[in-house]
Coordinates of N, CA, C and O in Angstrom, one line a residue:
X372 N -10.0 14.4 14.2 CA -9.4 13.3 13.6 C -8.1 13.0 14.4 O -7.4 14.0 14.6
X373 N -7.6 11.6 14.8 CA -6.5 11.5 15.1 C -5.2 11.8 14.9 O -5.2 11.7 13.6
X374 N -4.2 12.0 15.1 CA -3.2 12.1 14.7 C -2.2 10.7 13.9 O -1.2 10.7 13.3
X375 N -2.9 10.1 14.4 CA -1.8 9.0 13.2 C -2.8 9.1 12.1 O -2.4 9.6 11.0
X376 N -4.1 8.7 12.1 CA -5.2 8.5 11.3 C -4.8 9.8 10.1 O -5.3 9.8 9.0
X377 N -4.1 10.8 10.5 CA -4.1 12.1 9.7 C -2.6 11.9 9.2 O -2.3 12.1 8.0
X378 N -2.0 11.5 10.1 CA -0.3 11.1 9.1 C -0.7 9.9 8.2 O -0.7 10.1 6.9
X379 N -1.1 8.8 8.7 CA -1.3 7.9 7.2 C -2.1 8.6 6.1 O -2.1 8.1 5.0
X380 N -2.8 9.8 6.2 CA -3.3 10.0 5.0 C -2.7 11.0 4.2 O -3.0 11.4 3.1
X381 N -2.0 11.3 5.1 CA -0.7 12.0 4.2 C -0.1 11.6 3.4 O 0.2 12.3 2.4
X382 N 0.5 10.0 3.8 CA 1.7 9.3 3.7 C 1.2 8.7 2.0 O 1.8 8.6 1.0
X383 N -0.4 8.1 2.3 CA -1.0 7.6 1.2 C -1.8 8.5 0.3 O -2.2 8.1 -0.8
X384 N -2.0 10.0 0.8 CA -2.0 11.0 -0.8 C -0.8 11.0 -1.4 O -0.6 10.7 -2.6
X385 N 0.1 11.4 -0.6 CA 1.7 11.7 -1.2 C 2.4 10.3 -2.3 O 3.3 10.4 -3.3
X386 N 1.6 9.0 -1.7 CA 2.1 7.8 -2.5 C 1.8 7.8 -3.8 O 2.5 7.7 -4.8
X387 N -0.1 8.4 -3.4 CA -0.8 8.2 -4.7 C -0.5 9.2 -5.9 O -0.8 9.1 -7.1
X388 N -0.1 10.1 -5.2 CA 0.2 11.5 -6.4 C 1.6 10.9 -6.5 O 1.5 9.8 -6.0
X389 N 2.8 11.0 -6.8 CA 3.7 10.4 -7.0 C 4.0 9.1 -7.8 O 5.0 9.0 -8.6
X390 N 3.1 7.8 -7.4 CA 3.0 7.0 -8.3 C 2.4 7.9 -9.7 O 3.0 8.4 -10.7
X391 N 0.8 7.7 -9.3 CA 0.1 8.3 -11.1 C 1.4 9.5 -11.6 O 1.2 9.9 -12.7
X392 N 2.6 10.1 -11.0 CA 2.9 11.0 -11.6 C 3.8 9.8 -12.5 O 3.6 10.1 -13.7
X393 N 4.7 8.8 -12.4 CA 5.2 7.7 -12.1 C 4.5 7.5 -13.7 O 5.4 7.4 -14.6
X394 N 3.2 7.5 -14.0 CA 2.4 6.8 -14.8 C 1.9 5.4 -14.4 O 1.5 4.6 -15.3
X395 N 1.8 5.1 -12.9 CA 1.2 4.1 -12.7 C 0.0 4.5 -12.4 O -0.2 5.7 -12.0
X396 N -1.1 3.5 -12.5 CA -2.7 3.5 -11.8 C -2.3 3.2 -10.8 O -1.1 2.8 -10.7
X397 N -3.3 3.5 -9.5 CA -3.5 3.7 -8.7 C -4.6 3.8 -8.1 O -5.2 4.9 -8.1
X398 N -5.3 2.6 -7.4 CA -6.8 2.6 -6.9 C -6.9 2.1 -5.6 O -6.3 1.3 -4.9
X399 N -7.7 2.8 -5.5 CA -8.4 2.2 -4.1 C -8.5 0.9 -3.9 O -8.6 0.2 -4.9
X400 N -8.5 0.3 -2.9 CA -8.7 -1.6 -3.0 C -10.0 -1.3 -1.9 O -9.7 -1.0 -0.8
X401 N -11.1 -1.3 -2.4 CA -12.5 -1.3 -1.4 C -13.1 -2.7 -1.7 O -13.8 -2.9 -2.7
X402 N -12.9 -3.5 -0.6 CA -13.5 -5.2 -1.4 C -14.8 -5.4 -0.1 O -14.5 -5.8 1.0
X403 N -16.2 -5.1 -0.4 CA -17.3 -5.3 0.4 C -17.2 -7.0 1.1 O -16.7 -7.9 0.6
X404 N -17.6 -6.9 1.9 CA -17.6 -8.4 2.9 C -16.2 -8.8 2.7 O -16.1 -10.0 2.8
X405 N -15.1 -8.1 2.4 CA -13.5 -8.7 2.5 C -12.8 -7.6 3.6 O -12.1 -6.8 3.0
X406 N -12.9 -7.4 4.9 CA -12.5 -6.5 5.8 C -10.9 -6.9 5.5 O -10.6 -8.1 5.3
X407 N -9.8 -5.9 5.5 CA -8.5 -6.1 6.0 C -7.4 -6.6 5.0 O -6.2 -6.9 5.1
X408 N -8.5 -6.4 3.7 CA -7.5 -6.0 2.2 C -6.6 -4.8 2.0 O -7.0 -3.7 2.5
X409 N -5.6 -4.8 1.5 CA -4.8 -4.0 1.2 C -5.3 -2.6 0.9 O -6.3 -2.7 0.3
X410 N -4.8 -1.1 1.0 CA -5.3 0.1 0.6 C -5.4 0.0 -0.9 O -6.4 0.3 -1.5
X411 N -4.1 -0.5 -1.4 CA -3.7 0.1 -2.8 C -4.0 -0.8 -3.8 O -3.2 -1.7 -3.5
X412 N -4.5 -1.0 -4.5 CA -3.7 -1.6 -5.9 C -2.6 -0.6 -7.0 O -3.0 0.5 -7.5
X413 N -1.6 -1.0 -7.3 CA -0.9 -0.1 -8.1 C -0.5 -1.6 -9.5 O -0.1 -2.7 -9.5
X414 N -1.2 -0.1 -10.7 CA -0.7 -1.3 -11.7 C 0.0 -0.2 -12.6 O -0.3 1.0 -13.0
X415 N 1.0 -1.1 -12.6 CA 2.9 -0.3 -13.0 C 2.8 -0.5 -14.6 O 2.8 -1.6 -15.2
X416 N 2.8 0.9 -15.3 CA 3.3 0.6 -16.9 C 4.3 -0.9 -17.2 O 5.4 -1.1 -16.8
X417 N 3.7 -1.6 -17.9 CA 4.2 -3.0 -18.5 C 3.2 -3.8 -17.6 O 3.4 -5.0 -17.5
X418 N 2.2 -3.4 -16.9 CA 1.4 -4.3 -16.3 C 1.5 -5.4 -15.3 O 0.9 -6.5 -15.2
X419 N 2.2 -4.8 -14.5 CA 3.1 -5.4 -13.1 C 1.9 -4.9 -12.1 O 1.5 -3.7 -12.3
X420 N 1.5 -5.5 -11.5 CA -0.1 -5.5 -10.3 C 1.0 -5.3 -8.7 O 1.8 -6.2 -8.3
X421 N 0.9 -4.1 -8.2 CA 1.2 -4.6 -6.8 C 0.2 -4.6 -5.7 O -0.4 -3.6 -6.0
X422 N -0.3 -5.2 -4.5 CA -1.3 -4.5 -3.2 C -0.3 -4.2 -2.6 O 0.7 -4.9 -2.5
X423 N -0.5 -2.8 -2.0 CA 0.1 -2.4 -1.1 C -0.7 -1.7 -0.3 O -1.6 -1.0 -0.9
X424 N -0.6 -2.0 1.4 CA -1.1 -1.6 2.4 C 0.1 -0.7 3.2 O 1.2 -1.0 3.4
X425 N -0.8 0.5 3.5 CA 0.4 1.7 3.9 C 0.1 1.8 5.5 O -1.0 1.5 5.9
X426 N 1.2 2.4 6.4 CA 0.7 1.9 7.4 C 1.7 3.4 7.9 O 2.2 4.1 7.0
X427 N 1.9 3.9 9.2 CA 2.5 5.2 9.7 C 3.6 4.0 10.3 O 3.5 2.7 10.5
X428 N 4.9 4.9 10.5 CA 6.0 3.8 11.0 C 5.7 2.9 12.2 O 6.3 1.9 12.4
X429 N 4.9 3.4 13.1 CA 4.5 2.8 14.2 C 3.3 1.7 14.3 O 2.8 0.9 15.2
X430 N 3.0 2.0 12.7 CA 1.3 1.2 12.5 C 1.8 -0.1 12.7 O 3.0 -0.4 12.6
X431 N 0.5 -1.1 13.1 CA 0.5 -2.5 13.3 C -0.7 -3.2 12.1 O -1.7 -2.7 11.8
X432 N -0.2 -4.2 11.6 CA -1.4 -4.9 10.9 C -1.8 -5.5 11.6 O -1.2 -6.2 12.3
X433 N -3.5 -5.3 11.4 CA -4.4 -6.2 12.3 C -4.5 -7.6 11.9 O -4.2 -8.0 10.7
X434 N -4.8 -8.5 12.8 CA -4.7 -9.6 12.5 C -5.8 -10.3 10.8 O -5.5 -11.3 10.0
X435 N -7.1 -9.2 10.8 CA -7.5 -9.4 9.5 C -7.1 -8.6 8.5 O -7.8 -8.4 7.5
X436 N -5.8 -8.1 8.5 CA -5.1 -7.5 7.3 C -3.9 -8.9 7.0 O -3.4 -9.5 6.1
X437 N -3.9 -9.0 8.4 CA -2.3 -10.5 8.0 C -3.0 -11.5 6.9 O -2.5 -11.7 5.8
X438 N -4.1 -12.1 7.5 CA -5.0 -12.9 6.7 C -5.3 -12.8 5.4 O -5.4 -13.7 4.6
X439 N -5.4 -11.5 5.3 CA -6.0 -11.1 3.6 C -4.7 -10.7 2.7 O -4.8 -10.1 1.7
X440 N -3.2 -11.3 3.6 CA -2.4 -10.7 2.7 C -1.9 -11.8 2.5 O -1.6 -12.2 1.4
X441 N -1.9 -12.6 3.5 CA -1.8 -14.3 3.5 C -2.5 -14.9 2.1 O -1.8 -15.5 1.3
X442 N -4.0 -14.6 1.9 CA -4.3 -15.0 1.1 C -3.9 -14.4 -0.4 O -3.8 -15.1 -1.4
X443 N -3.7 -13.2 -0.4 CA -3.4 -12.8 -2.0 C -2.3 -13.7 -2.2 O -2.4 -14.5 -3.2
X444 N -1.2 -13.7 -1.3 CA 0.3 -14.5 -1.2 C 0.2 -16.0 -1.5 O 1.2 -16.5 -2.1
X445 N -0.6 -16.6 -1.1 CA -1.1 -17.7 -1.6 C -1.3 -18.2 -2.8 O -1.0 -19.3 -3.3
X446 N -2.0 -16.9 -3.2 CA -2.1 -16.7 -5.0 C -0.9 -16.0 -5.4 O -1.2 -15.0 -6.0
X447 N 0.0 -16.2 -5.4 CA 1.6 -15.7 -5.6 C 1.0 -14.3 -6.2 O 0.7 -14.2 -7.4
X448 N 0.7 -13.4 -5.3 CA 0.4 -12.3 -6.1 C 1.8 -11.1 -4.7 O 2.1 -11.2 -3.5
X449 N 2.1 -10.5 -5.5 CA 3.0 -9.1 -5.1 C 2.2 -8.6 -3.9 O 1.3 -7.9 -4.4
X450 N 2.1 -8.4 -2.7 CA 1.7 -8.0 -1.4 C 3.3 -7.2 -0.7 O 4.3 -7.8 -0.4
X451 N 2.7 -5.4 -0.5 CA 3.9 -5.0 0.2 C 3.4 -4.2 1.1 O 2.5 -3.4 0.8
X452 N 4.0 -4.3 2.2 CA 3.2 -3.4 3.6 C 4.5 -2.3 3.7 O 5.7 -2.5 3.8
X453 N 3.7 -0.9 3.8 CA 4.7 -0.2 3.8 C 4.8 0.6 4.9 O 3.7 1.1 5.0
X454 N 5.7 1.0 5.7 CA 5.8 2.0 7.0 C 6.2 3.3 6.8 O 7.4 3.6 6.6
X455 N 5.2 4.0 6.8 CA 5.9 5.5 6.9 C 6.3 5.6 5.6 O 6.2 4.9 4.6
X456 N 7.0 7.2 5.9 CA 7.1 8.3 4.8 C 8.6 7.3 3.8 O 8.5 7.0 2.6
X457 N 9.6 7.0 4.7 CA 10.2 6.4 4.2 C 10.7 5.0 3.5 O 11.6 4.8 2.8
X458 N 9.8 4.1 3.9 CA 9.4 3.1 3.0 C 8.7 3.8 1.7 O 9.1 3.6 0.5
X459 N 7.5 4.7 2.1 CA 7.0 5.1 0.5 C 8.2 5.2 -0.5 O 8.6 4.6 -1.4
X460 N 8.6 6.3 0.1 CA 9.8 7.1 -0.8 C 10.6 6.5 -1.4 O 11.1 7.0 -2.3
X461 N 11.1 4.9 -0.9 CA 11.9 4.0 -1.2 C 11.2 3.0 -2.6 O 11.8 2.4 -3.4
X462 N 9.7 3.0 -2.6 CA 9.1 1.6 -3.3 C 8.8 2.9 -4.4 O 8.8 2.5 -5.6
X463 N 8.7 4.1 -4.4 CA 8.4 5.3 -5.3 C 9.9 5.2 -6.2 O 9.8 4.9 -7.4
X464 N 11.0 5.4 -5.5 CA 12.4 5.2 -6.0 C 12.2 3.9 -7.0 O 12.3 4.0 -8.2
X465 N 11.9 2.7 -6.4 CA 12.0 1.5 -6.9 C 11.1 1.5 -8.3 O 11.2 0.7 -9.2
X466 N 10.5 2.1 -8.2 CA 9.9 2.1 -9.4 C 9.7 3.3 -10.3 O 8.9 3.3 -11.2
X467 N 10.4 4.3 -9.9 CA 10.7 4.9 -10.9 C 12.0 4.6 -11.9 O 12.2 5.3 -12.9
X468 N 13.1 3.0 -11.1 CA 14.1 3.3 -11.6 C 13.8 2.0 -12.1 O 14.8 1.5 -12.6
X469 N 12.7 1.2 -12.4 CA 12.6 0.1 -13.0 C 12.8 -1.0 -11.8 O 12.6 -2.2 -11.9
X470 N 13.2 -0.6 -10.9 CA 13.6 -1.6 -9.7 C 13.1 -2.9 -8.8 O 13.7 -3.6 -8.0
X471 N 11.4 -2.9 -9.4 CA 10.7 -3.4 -8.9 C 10.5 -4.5 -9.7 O 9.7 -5.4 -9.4

């Protein structure tokens, strides 16, 4: 396995266990014939929906992740791309303190 391919999946176990500890859900976003949707859906106690796509601080979105974030955004929906350990830690903060 690669080495970034093995840090992002650090970065997005560590999200995922941390949110659900949080009490938010936390799912997979797997959309068949929709390539370049976001990783996450997180739906935040009081029922606040975010996608978030997690990325290693060096990651790039592909041009069909731009597209598919384009389009949620279009539908005014909450789209956040996150880099690295420290963005996580920051949107984890933000919502544990109500901040989001």
């Amino acid at each position: 396995m690669e080495k970034s391919i093995r840090r992002e999946a650090n970065v997005e176990r560590s999200f995922c266990k941390r949110l659900r500890e949080a009490g938010c859900l936390v799912y997979k976003f797997v959309s068949p014939g929709n390539d370049g949707v976001p990783d996450r859906i997180v739906v935040m106690p009081g029922g606040r929906v975010i996608f978030v796509e997690l990325k290693t601080e060096r990651g790039k979105l592909e041009p069909i992740q731009k597209f598919q974030i384009g389009r949620l955004k279009e539908h005014e929906q909450d789209v956040r791309v996150l880099y690295g350990a420290n963005e996580v830690d920051r949107f984890v903060v933000d919502v544990l303190e109500g901040g989001l």
